[in-house]
Tab-separated table of C-alpha atoms and ligand atoms in Angstrom:
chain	number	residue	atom	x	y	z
A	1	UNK	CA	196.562	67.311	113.108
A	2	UNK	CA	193.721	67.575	111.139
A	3	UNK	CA	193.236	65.632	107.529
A	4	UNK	CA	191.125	66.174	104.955
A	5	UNK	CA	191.063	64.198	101.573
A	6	UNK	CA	189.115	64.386	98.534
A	7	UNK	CA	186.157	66.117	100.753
A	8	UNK	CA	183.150	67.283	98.765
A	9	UNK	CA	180.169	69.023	100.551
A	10	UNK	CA	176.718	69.383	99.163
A	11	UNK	CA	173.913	71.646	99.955
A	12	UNK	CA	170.753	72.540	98.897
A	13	UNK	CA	171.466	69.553	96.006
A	14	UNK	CA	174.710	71.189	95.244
A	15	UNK	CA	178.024	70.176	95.298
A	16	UNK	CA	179.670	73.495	96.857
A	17	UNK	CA	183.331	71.813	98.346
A	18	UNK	CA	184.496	70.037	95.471
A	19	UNK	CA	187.833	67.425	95.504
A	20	UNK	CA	188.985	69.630	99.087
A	21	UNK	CA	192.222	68.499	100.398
A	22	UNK	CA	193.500	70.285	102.980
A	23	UNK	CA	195.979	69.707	106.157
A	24	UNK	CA	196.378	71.358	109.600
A	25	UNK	CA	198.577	70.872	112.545
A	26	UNK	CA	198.783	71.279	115.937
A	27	UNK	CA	199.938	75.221	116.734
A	28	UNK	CA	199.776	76.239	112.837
A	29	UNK	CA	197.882	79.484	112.148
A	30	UNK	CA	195.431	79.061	108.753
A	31	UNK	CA	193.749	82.036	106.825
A	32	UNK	CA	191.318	81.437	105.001
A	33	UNK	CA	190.133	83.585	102.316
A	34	UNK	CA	187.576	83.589	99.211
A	35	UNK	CA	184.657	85.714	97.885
A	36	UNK	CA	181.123	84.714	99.021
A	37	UNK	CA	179.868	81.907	98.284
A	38	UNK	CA	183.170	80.175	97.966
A	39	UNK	CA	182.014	77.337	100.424
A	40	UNK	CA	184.023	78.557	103.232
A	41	UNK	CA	181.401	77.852	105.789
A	42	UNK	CA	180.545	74.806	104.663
A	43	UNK	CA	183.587	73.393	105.179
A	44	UNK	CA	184.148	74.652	108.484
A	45	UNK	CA	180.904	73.532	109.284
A	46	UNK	CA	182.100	70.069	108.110
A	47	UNK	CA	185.256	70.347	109.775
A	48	UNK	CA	183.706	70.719	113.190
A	49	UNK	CA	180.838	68.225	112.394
A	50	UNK	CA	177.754	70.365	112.146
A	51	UNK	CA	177.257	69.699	108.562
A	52	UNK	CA	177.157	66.056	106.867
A	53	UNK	CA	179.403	65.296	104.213
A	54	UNK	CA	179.364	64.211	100.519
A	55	UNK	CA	182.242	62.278	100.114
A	56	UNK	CA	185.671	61.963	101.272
A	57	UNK	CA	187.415	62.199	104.657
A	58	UNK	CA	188.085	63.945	108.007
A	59	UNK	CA	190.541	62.724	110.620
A	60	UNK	CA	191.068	64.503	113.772
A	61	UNK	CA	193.838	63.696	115.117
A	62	UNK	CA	194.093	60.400	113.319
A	63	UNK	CA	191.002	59.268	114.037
A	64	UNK	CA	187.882	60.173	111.122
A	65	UNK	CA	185.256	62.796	112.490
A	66	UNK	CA	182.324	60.674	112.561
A	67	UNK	CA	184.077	58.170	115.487
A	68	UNK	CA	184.056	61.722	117.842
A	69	UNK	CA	180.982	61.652	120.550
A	70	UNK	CA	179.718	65.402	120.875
A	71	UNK	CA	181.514	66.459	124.341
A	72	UNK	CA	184.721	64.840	122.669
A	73	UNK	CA	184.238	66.748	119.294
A	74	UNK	CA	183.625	70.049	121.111
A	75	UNK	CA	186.379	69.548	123.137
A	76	UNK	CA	188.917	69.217	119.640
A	77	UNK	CA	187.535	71.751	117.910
A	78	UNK	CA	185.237	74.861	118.587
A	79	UNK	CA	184.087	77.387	116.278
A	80	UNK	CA	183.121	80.855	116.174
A	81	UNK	CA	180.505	82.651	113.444
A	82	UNK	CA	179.952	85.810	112.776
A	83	UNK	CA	176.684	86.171	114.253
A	84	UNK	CA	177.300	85.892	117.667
A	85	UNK	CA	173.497	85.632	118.628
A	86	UNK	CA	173.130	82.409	116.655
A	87	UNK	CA	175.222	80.965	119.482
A	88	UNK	CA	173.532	81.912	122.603
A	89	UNK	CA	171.415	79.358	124.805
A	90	UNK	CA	170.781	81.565	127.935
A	91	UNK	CA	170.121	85.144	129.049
A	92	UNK	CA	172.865	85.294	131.372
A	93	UNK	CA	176.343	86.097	130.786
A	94	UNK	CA	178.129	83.562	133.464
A	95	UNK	CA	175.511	80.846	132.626
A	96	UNK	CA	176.357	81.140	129.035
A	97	UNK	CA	180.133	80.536	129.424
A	98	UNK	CA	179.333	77.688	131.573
A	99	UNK	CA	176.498	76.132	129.222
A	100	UNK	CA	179.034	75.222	126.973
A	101	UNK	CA	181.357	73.817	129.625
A	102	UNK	CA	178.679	71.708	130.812
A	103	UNK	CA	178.657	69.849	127.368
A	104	UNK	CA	181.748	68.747	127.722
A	105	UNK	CA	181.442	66.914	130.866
A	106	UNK	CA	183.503	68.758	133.144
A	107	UNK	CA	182.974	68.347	137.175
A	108	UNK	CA	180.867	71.207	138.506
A	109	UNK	CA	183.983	72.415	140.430
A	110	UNK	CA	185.960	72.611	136.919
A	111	UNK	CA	183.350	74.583	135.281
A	112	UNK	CA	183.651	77.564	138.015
A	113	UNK	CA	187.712	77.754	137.575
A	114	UNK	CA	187.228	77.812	134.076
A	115	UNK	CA	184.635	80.042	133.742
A	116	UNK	CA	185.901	82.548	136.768
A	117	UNK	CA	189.621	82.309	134.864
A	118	UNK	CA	187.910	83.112	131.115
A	119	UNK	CA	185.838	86.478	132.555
A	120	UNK	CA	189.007	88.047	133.871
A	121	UNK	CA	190.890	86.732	130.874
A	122	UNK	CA	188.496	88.437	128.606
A	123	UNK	CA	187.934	91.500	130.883
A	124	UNK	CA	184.103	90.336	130.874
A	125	UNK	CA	183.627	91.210	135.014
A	126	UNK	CA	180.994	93.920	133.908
A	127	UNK	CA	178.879	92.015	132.138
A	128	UNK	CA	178.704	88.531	133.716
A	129	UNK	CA	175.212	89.283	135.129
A	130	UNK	CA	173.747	90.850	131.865
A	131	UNK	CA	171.555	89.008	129.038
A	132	UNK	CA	173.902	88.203	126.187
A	133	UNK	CA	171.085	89.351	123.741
A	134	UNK	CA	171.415	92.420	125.254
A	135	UNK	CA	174.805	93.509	124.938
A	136	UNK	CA	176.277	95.804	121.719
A	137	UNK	CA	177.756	94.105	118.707
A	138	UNK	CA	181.258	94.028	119.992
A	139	UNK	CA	180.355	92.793	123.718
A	140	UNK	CA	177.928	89.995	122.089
A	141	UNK	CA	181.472	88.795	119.723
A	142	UNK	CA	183.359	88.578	123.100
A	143	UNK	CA	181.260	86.828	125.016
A	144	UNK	CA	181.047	84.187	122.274
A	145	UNK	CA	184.573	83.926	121.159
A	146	UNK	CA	184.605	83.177	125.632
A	147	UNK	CA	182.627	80.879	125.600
A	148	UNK	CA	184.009	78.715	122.774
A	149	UNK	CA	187.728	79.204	124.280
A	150	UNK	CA	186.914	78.256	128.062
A	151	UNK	CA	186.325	74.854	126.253
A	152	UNK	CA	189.722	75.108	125.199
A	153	UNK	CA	189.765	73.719	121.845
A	154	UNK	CA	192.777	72.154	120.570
A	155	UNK	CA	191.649	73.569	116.731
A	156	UNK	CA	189.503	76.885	116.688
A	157	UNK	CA	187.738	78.008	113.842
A	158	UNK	CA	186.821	81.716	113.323
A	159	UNK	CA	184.041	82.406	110.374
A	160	UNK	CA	184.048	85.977	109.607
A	161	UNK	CA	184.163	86.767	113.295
A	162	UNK	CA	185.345	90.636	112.682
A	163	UNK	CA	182.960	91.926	109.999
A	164	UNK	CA	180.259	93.350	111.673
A	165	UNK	CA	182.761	94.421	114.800
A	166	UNK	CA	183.534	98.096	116.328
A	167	UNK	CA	187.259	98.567	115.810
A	168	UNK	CA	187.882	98.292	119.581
A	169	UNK	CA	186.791	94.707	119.470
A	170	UNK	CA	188.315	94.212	116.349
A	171	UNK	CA	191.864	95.127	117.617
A	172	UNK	CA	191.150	92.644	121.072
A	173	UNK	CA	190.622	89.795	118.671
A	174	UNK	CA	193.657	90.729	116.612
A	175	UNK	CA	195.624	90.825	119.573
A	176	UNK	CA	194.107	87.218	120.501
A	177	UNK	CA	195.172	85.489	117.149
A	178	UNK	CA	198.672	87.192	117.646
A	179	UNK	CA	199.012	85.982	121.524
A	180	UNK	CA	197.212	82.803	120.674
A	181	UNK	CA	198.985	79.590	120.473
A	182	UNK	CA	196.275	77.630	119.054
A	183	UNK	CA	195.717	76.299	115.897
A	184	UNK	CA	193.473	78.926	114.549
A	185	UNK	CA	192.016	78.798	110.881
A	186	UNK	CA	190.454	82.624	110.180
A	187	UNK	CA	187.710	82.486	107.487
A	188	UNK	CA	188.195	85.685	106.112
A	189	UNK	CA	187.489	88.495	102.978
A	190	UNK	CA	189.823	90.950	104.824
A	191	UNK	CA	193.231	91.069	103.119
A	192	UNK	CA	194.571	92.721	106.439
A	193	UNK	CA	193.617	90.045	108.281
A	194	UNK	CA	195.995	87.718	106.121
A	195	UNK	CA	199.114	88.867	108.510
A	196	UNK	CA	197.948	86.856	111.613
A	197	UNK	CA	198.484	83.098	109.456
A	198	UNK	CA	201.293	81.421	109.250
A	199	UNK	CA	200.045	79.834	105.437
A	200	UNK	CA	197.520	81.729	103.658
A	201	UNK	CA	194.690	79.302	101.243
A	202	UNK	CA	192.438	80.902	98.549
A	203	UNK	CA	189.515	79.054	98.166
A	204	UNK	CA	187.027	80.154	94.820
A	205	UNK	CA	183.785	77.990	93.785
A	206	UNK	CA	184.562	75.117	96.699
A	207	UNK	CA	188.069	74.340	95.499
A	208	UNK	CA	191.216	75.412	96.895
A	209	UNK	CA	192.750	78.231	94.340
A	210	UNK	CA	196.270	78.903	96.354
A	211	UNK	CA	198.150	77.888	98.946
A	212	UNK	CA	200.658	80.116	100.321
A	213	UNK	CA	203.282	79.659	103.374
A	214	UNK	CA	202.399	83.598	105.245
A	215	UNK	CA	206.496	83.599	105.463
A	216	UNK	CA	206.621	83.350	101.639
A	217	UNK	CA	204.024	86.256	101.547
A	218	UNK	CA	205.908	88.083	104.084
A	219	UNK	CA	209.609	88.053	102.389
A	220	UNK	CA	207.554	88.755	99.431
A	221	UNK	CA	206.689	91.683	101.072
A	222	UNK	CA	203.501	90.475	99.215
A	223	UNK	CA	201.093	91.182	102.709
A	224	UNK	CA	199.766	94.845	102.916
A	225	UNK	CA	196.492	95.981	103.682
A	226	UNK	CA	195.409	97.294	100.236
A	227	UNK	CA	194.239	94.997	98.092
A	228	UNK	CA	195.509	97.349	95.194
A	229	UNK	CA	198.666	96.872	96.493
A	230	UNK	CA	198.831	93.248	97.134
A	231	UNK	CA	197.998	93.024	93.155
A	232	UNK	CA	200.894	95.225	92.410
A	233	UNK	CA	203.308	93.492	95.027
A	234	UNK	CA	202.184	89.889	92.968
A	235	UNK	CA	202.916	91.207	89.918
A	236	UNK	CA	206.210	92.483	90.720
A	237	UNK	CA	207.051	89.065	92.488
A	238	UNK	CA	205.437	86.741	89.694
A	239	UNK	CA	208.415	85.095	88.810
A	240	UNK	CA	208.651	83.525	91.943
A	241	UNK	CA	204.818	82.658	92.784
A	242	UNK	CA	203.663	79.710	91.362
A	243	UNK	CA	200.321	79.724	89.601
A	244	UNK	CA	200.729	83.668	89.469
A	245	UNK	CA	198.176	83.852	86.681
A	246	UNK	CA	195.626	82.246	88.085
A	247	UNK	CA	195.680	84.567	91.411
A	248	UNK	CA	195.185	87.109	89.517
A	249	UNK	CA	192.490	86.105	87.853
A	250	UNK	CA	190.883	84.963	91.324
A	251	UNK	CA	191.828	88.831	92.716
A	252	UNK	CA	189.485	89.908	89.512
B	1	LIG	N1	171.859	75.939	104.277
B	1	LIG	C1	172.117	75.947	102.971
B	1	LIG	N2	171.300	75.349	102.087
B	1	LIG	C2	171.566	75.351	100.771
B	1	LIG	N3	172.645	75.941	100.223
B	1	LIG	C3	173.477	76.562	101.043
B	1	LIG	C4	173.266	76.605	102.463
B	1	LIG	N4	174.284	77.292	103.015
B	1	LIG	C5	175.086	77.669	102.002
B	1	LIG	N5	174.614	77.231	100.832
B	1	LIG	C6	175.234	77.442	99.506
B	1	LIG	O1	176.522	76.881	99.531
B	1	LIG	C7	177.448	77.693	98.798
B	1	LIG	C8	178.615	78.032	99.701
B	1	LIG	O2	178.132	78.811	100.780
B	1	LIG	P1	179.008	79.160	102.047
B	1	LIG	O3	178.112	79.809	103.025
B	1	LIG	O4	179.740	77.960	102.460
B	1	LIG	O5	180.016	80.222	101.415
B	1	LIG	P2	180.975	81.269	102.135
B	1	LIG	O6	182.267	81.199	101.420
B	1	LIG	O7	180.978	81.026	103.596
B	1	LIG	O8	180.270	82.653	101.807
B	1	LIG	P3	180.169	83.992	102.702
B	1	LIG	O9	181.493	84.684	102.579
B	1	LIG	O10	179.075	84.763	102.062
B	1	LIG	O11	179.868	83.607	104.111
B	1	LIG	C9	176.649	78.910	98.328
B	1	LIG	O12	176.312	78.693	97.005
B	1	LIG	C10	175.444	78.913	99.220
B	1	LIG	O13	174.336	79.466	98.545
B	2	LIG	MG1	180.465	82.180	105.254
């Protein structure tokens, strides 16, 4: 499980996660959704170490971030951006899988079986050979969301992963989260993507607006792909949704 309390994040001088709590457990499914700017980066970044924080705390798995060694934070939790290219470290498909792998200290023989198994797993035969700066949009998204899962996480982050994709790829991701029984938190601005979490947070100016169980949403019948909708579908519900004035306000 991971444990955050009171976490605040600054950057560029500014506080931009403010007061965060926030809770995730082994298997659960988090969405994560809030305009730009709403620090939703930032704290993934903090969440899988890359950025330092303010104030408060992060436990993973009881123990707090900063007691993690690199190969032993990559191997808890990975994370995936929506620039692919940001990620890549070689010009070679197979070597890039691998790259990672190597970082977490696996035996040479373990790296092969992993990264043989993750190619056919992602249907990535045709490209091993190719230059992952090379590929299209979609192919470049695959190939990174690979590389980070052949380290098999045990907590996966996605920021934004599906915004700049072909529908094609789109759809193999979706199909990923739905399959997927990792603990996956989606950053998102896509209310269609809200269906694939099993507890749905708002976040708005680095503090957490709404917290939702999905399964609430869902009986609700509050989940739809139209934003329109979803406003529509609160407002019919708002008896029953607790700081129902305040959503709205958030929703604009
Ligand atoms: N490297 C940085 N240096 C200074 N300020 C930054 C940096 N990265 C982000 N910020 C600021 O932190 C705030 C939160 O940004 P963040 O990228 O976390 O938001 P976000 O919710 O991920 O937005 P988006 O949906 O556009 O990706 C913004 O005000 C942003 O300008
Ligand atoms: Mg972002």
């Amino acid at each position: 499980m991971i444990t955050v309390s009171s976490l605040s994040i600054k950057r560029g001088g500014k506080i931009v996660i403010h007061d965060f709590d926030f809770s995730w457990h082994r298997g659960e499914k988090l969405v994560l959704l809030g305009p730009n700017g709403a620090g939703k980066s930032s704290f993934a970044l903090a969440l899988s170490g890359m950025i330092s924080i303010e104030s408060g705390e992060i436990l993973i798995d009881s123990e707090p971030i900063s007691d993690y060694d690199l190969p032993s934070l990559r191997k808890k939790i990975g994370i995936v951006f929506q620039d692919p290219e940001s990620q890549f470290v070689t010009n070679d498909v197979r070597q890039e899988i691998a790259f990672g792998l190597s970082n977490i200290k696996l035996t040479r023989e373990e790296i092969k079986t992993r990264v043989e198994t993750i190619i056919n797993n992602f249907t990535l035969n045709e490209l091993t050979s190719r230059d992952p700066l090379k590929l299209s949009g979609g192919e470049k998204q695959l190939v990174a969301i690979a590389s980070i899962c052949a380290m098999s996480p045990d907590y996966l982050i996605f920021d934004e992963v599906t915004s700049l994709l072909d529908r094609a790829t789109r759809e193999r991701i979706y199909r990923l989260w739905e399959e997927s029984s990792l603990s996956l938190l989606i950053i998102t601005q896509n209310f269609d993507e809200i269906k694939y979490g099993d507890k749905v947070i708002l976040i708005e100016n680095g503090e957490i607006s709404f917290e939702s169980s999905a399964t609430d949403l869902k009986e609700k019948s509050l989940i739809t792909t139209d934003e329109i909708i979803f406003k529509r579908l609160l407002e019919k519900n708002k008896e029953s949704i607790p700081q129902y004035e305040r959503i709205l306000e958030i929703l604009g």
